GROMACS .gro file of C-alpha atoms in nm:
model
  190
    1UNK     CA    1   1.519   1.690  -0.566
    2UNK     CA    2   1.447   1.673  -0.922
    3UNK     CA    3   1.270   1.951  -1.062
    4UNK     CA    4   0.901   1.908  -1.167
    5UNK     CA    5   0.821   1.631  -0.857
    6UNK     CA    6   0.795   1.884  -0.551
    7UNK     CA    7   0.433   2.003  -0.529
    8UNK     CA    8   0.320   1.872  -0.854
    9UNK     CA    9   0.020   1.663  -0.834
   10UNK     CA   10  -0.011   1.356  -1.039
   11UNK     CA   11  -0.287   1.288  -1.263
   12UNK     CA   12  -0.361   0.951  -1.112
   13UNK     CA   13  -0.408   0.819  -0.752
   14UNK     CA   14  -0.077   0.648  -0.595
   15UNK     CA   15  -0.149   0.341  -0.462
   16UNK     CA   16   0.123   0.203  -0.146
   17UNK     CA   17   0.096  -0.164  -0.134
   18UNK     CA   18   0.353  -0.428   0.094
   19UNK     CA   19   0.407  -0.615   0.370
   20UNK     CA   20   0.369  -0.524   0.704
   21UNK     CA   21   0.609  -0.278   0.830
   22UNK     CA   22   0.737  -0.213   0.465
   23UNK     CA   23   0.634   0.166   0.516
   24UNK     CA   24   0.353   0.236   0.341
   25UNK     CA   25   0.140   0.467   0.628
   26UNK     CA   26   0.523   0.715   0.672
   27UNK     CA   27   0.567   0.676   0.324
   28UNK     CA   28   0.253   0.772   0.262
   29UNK     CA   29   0.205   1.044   0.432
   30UNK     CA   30   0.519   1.205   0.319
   31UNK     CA   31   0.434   1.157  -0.029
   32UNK     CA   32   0.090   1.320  -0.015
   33UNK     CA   33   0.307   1.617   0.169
   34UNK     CA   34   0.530   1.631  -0.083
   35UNK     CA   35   0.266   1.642  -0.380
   36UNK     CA   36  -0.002   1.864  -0.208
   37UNK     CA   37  -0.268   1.563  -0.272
   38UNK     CA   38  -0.479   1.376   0.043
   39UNK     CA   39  -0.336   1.101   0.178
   40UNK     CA   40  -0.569   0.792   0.285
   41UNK     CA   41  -0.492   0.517   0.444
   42UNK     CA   42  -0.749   0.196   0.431
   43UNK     CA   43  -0.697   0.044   0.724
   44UNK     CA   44  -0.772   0.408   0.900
   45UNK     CA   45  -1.071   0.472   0.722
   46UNK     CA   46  -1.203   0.119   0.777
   47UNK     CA   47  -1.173   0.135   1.181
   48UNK     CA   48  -1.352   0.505   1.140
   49UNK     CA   49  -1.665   0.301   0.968
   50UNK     CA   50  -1.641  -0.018   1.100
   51UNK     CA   51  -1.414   0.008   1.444
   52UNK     CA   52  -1.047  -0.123   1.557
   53UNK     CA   53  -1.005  -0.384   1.281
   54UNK     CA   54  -0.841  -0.643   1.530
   55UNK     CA   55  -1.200  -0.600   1.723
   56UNK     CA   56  -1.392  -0.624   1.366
   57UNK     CA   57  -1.194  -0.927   1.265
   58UNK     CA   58  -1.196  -1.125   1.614
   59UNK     CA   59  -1.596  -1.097   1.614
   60UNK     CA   60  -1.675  -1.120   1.243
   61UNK     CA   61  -1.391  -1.375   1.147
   62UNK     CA   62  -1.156  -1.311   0.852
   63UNK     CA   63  -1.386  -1.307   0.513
   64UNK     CA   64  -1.644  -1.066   0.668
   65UNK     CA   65  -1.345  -0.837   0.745
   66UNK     CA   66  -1.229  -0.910   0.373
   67UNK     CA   67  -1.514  -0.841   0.260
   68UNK     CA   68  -1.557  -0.501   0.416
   69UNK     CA   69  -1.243  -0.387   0.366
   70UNK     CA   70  -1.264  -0.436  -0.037
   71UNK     CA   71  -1.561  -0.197  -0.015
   72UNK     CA   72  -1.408   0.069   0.185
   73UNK     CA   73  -1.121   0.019  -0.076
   74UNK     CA   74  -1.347   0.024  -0.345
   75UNK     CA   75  -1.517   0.351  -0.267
   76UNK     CA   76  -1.182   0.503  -0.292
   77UNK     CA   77  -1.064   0.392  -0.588
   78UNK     CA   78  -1.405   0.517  -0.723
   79UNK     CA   79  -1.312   0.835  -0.676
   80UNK     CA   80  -1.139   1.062  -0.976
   81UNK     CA   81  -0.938   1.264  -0.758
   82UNK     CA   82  -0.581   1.197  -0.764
   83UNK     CA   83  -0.425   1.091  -0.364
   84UNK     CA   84  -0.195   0.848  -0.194
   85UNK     CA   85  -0.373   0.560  -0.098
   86UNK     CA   86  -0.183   0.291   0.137
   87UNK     CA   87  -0.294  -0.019   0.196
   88UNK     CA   88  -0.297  -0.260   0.488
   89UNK     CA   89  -0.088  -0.575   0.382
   90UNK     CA   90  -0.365  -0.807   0.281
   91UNK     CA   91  -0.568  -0.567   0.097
   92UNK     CA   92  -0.454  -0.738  -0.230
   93UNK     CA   93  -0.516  -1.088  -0.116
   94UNK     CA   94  -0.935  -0.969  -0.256
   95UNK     CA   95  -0.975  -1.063  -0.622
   96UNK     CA   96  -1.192  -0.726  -0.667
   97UNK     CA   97  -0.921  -0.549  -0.497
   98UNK     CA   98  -0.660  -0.636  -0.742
   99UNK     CA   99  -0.883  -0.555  -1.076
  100UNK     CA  100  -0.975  -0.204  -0.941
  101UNK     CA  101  -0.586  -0.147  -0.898
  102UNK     CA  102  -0.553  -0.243  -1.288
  103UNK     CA  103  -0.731   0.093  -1.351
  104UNK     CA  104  -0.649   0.452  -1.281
  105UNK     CA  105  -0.394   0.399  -1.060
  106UNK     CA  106  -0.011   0.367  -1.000
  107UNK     CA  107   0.041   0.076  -0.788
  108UNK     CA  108   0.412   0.087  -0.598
  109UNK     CA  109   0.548  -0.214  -0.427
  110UNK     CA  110   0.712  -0.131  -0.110
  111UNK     CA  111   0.916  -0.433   0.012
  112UNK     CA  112   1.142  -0.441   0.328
  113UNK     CA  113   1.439  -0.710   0.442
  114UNK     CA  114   1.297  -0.872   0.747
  115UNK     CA  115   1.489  -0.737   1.027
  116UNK     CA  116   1.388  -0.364   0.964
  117UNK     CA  117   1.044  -0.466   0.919
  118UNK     CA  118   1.002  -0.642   1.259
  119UNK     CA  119   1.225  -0.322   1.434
  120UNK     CA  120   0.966  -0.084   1.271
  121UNK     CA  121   0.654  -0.307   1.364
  122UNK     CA  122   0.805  -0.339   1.756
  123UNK     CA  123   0.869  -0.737   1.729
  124UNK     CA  124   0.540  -0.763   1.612
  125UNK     CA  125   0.341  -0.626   1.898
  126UNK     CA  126   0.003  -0.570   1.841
  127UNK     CA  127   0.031  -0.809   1.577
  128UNK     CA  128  -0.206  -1.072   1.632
  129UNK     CA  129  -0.082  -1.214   1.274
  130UNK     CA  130   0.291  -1.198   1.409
  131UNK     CA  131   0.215  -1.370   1.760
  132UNK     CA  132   0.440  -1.642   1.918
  133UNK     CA  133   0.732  -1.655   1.604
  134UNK     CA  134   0.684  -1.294   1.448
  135UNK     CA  135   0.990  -1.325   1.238
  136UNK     CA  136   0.871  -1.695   1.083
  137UNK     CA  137   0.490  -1.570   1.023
  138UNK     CA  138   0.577  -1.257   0.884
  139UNK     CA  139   0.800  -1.481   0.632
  140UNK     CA  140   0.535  -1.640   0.574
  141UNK     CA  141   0.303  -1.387   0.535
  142UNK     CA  142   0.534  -1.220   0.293
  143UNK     CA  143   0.565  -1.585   0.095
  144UNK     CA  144   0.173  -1.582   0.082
  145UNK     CA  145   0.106  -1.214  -0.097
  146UNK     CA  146   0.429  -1.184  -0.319
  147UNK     CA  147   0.275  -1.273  -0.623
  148UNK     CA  148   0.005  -1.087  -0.559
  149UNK     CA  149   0.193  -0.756  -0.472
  150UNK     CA  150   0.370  -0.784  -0.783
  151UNK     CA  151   0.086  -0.848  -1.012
  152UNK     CA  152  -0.065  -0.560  -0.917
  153UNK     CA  153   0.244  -0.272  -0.916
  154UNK     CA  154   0.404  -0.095  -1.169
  155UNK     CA  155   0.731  -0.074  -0.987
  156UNK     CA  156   0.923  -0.240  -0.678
  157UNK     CA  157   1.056   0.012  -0.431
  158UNK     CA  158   1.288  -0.123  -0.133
  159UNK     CA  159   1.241   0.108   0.211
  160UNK     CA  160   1.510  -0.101   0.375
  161UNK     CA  161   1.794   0.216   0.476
  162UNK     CA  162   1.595   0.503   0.301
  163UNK     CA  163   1.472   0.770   0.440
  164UNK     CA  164   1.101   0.873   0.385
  165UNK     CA  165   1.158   1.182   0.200
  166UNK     CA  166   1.411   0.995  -0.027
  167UNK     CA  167   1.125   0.731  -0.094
  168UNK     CA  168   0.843   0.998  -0.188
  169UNK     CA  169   1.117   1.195  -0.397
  170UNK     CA  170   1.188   0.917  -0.567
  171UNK     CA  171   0.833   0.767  -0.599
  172UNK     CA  172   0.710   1.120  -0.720
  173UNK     CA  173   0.990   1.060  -0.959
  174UNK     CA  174   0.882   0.733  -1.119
  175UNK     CA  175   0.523   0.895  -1.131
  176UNK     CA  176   0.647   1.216  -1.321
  177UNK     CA  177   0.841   1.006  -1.517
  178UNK     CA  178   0.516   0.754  -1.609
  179UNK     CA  179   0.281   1.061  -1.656
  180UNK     CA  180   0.504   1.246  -1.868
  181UNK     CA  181   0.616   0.959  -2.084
  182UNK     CA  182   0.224   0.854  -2.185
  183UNK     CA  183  -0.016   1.151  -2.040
  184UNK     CA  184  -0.333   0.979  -2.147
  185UNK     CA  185  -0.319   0.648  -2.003
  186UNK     CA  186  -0.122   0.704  -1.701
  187UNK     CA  187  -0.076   0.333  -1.581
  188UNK     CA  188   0.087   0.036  -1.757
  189UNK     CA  189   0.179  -0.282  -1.605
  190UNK     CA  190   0.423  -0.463  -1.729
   0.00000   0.00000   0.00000
């Protein structure tokens, strides 16, 4: 543990974005711990408003669920308190989405090799996205949001053999690091 991470809240809001099964929700959780901030998860607090999102999306179709989840989104990055804030996996595929990130926040990347994500994600079961080749669609999910993950981090953190304390330590790390180095603007992007 490096000294000045454990129990040292950041300035900004942390921001978990990935694929599927990448970590974000253990990660998460673990980092808020670890910090002493709240830790939110979007795709939680949009089945507490709105419902079991499979159930939302099946009887709404895709952009009204899109739609809905950038505002639930939205109303959290609204807010000035600092937390860990993960994201479900298409979260960034919303234009708004990815300009609110730009501000106040510090956006990690988690990505995952393919294998662990489908062991952590059960094969894919209830995984609508995932059904009949889970493997193949979660390629190609993967393929779809890249770019867009990218765009909208500050830095690229693989989960793939790590344990979640050694991911928080080291993202509460990076943060330190980035809070420390320029105090009054907090986020960069590269």
């Amino acid at each position: 543990m490096s000294s000045g991470t454990a129990g040292q809240p950041p300035g900004r809001r942390i921001v978990l974005v990935g694929p599927m099964g990448s970590g974000k929700s253990t990660v998460g959780a673990t980092l808020a711990g670890r910090l002493g901030i709240p830790r939110l998860d979007a795709d939680e607090l949009f089945a507490s408003l709105h419902g079991p999102i499979p159930e939302y999306f099946a009887r709404n179709g895709e952009p009204a669920f899109r739609q809905a989840e950038e505002d639930v989104i939205g109303d959290v990055l609204s807010r000035a308190e600092p937390c860990v804030l993960s994201l479900g996996g298409g979260a960034v595929l919303g234009a708004r989405t990815r300009s609110r990130l730009a501000h106040d926040s510090h956006v990690v990347y988690l990505t995952v090799d393919e294998q662990t994500a489908l062991e952590r994600l059960d094969g894919g079961t209830g995984r609508p996205v995932l059904a009949g080749n889970p493997g193949r669609n979660w390629r190609r999910i993967l393929a779809e949001r890249h770019g867009l993950y990218r765009e909208v981090s500050q830095w690229t953190v693989d989960t793939t053999g790590r344990t979640t304390e050694e991911l928080a330590e080291h993202i509460a790390r990076l943060v330190s690091e980035a809070e420390s180095s320029s105090p009054n603007t907090g986020v960069t992007r590269p």
